[in-house]
XYZ file of C-alpha atoms in Angstrom:
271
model
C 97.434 96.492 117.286
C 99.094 93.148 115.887
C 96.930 91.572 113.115
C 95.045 88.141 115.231
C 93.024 85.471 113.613
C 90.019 84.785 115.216
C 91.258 81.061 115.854
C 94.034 83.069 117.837
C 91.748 85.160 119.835
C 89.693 82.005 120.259
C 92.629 80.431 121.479
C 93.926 83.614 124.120
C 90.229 83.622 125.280
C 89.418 80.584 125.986
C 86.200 81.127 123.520
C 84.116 79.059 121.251
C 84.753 80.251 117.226
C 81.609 80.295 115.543
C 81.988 81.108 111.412
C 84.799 81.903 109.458
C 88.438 82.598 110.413
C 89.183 86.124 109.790
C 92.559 88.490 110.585
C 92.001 91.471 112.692
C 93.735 94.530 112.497
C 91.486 96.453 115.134
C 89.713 95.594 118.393
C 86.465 98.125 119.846
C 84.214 97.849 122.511
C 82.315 101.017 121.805
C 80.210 101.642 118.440
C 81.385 104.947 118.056
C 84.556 103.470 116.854
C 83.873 100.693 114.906
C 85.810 100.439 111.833
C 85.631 98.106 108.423
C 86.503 94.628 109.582
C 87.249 95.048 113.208
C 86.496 92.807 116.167
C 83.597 94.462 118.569
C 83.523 92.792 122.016
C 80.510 93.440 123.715
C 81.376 93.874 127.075
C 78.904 92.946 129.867
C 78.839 95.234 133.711
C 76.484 95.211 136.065
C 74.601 97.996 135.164
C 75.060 97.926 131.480
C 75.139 94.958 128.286
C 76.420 96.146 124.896
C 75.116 92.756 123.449
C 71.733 95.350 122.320
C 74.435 96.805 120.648
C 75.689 94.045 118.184
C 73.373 95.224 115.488
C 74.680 98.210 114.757
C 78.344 96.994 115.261
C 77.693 94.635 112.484
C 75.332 97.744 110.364
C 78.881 99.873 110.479
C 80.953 97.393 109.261
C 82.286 94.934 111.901
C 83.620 91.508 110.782
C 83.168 89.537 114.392
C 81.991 89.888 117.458
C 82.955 88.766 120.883
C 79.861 87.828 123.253
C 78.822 86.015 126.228
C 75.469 84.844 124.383
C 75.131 83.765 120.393
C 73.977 86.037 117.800
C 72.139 85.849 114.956
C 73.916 88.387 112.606
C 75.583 87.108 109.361
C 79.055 87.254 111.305
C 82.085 85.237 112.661
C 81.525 85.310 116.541
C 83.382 83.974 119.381
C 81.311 82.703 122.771
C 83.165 83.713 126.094
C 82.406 83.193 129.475
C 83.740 86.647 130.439
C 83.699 89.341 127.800
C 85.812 91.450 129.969
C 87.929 88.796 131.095
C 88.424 88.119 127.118
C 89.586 91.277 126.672
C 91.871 91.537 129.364
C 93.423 88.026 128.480
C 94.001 89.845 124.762
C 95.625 92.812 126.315
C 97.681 90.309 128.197
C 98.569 88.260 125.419
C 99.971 91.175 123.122
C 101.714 92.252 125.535
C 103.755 89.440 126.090
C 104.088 89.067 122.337
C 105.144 92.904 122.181
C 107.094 92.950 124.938
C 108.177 96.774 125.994
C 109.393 98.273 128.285
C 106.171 98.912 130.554
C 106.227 102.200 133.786
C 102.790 100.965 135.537
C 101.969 104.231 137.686
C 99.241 104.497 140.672
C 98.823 106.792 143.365
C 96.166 108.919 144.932
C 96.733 112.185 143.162
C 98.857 112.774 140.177
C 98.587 109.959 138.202
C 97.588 111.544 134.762
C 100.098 114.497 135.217
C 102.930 112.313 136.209
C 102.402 110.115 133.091
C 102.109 112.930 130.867
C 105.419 114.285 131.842
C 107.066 111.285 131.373
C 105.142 110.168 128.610
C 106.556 113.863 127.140
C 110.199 112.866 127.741
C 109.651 109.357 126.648
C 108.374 109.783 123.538
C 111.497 112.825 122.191
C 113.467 109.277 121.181
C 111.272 106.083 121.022
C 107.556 104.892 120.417
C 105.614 104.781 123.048
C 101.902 103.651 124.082
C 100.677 105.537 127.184
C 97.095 105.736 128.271
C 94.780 107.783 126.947
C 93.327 110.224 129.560
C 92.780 108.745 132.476
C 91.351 105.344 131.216
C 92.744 103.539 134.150
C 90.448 100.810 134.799
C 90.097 97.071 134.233
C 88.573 98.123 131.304
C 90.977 100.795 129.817
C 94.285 99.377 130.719
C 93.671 96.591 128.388
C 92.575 99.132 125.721
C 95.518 100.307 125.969
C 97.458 97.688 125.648
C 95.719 96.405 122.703
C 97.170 99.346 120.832
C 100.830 98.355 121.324
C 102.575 97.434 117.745
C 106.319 95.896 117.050
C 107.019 99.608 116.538
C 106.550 100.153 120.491
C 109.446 100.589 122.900
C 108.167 101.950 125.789
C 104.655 102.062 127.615
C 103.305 104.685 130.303
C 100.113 102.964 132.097
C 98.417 104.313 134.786
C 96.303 101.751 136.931
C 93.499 103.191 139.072
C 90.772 102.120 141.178
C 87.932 102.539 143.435
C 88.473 98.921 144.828
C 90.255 96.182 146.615
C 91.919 94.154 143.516
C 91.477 96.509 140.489
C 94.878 97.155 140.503
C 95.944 93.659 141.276
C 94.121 92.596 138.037
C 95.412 95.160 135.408
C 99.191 95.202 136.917
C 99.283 91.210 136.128
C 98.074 92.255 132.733
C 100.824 95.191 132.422
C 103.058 93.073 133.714
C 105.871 96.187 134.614
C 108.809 96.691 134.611
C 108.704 99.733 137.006
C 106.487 100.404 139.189
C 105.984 103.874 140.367
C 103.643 104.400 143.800
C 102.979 108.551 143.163
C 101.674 108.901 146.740
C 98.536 107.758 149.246
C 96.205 110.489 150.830
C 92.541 109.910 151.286
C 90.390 109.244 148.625
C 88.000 106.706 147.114
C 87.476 105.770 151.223
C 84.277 104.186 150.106
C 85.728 101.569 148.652
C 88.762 101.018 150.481
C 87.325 102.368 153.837
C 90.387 104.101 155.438
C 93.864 105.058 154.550
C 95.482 101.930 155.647
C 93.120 100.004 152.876
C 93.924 102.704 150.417
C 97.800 101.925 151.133
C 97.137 98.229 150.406
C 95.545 98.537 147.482
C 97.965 100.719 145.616
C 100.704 98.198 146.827
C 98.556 95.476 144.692
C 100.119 97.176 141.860
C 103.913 95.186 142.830
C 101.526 91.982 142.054
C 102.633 92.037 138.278
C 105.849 93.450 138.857
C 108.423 91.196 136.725
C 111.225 89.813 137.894
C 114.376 91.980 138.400
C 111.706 94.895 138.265
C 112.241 98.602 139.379
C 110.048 99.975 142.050
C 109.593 103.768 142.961
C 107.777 104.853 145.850
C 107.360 108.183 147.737
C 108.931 108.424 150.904
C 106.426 110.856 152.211
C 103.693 107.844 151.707
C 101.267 107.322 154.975
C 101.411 103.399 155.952
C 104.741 102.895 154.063
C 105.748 100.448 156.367
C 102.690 98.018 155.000
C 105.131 97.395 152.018
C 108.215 96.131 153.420
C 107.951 92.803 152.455
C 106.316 93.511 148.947
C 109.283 95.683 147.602
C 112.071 93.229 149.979
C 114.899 92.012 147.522
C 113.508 94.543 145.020
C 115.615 96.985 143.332
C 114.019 100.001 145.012
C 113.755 103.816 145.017
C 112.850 106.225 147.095
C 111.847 110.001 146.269
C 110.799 112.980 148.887
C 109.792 116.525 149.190
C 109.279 116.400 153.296
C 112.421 114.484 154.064
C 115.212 116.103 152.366
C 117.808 115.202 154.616
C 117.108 111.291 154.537
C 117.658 111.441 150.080
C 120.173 112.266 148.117
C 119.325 114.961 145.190
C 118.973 113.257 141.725
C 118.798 115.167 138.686
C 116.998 113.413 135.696
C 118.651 113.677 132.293
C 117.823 111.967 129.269
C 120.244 109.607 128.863
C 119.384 108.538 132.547
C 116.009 107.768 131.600
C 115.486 103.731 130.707
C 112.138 102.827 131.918
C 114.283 100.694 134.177
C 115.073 103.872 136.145
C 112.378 106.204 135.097
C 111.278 109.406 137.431
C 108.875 111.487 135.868
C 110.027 114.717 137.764
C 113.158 116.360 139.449
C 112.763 115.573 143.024
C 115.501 114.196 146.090
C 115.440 110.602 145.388
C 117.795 107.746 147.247
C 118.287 104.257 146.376
């Protein structure tokens, strides 16, 4: 990541500083990882608080800490209403500041083997930041993103979910340039109760498209016609295995590929 001062990240987040300002050069939210001088933000679910594990943040070496509640540890602190909110709004911010060229990918299926393939072809002639297995989440998209460095050209992040607006929430803090929509089949129905809601909620991930963004969608997608007016006046392409005769066959090559018109694989793709 970018070295922050805590009045910075006090500043992005919205959050009280308590103690000293300090620069950070490193941001966990897991103990396993904590490293001399880093930032630990101790994010808060519903079924779990890593505020009980502050203590041994601070024992291994942490300068701060980012909480909902005050702590009593000989430490700079920030107080947030949201820790994960916090660290999305970081995520967000670098970013920005950063500024790549950013492939957001979602889909039912496929997700972590298309953005390992492109990822792969990416990376032959730039730096890129993709995600790290399949950390797709509100909580590992900004992860991600946290890693980005001036030395970053490109990033490959795939946005998941199991919900209406999870992927409404980390495409606004990917803020993509291209978008790609792999394909919709059934799956996570328990959240999204039926295809059609499964449809709609990858199509959240055109929320954070920019401006003068790229958007790639399967033609073969059930309830494609739900997106009309999301991807109207956008600069739109379409890729097929079932409807050959409706594309026209495009062949990536490397000098083709500019996150702008990025397709992870060989397949019959019109404009």
């Amino acid at each position: 990541m970018i070295p922050l001062s805590l009045k910075k990240i006090a500043i992005i987040t919205n959050g009280q500083l308590y103690g000293r300002d300090l620069v950070i050069n490193d941001i966990v939210i897991d103990t396993k990882q904590v490293t001399l001088g880093c930032l630990f933000i101790a994010l808060k679910g519903k079924q779990f608080d890593a505020y009980i594990f502050i203590k041994e943040a601070v024992n291994k070496g942490c300068a701060a800490i980012i909480s909902q509640k005050k702590i009593n540890y000989n430490v700079s602190y920030i107080i947030v209403e949201d820790t994960s909110i916090a660290l999305g709004k970081i995520a967000s911010w670098i970013r920005q500041k950063i500024n790549p060229k950013i492939l957001a990918i979602t889909g039912s299926c496929g997700k972590t083997s298309v953005k390992e393939m492109t990822k792969s072809i990416l990376e032959k002639n730039k730096k890129i930041i993709s995600t790290i297995d399949n950390l797709n989440n509100h909580i590992g998209v900004p992860i991600t993103l946290i890693r980005l460095t001036k030395k970053h050209k490109y990033g490959v992040i795939e946005l998941g979910a199991n919900n209406p607006g999870e992927i409404s929430y980390t495409s606004n803090i990917a803020q993509p340039n291209t978008v790609l929509i792999n394909n919709i089949y059934h799956a996570h129905l328990q959240g999204f109760k039926s295809l059609l809601g499964v449809s709609k909620a990858k199509s959240e991930i055109l929320s954070g498209l920019r401006s003068q963004g790229t958007v790639i969608i399967n033609l073969d997608s059930n309830h494609l016609s739900q997106w009309k007016k999301k991807i109207k006046n956008k600069n739109v392409f379409y890729f097929s295995i079932e409807k050959k005769k409706k594309v026209i066959f495009f062949l990536l090559t490397l000098q083709y590929i500019q996150i702008k018109h990025v397709l992870p694989c060989t397949h019959h793709l019109v404009k």
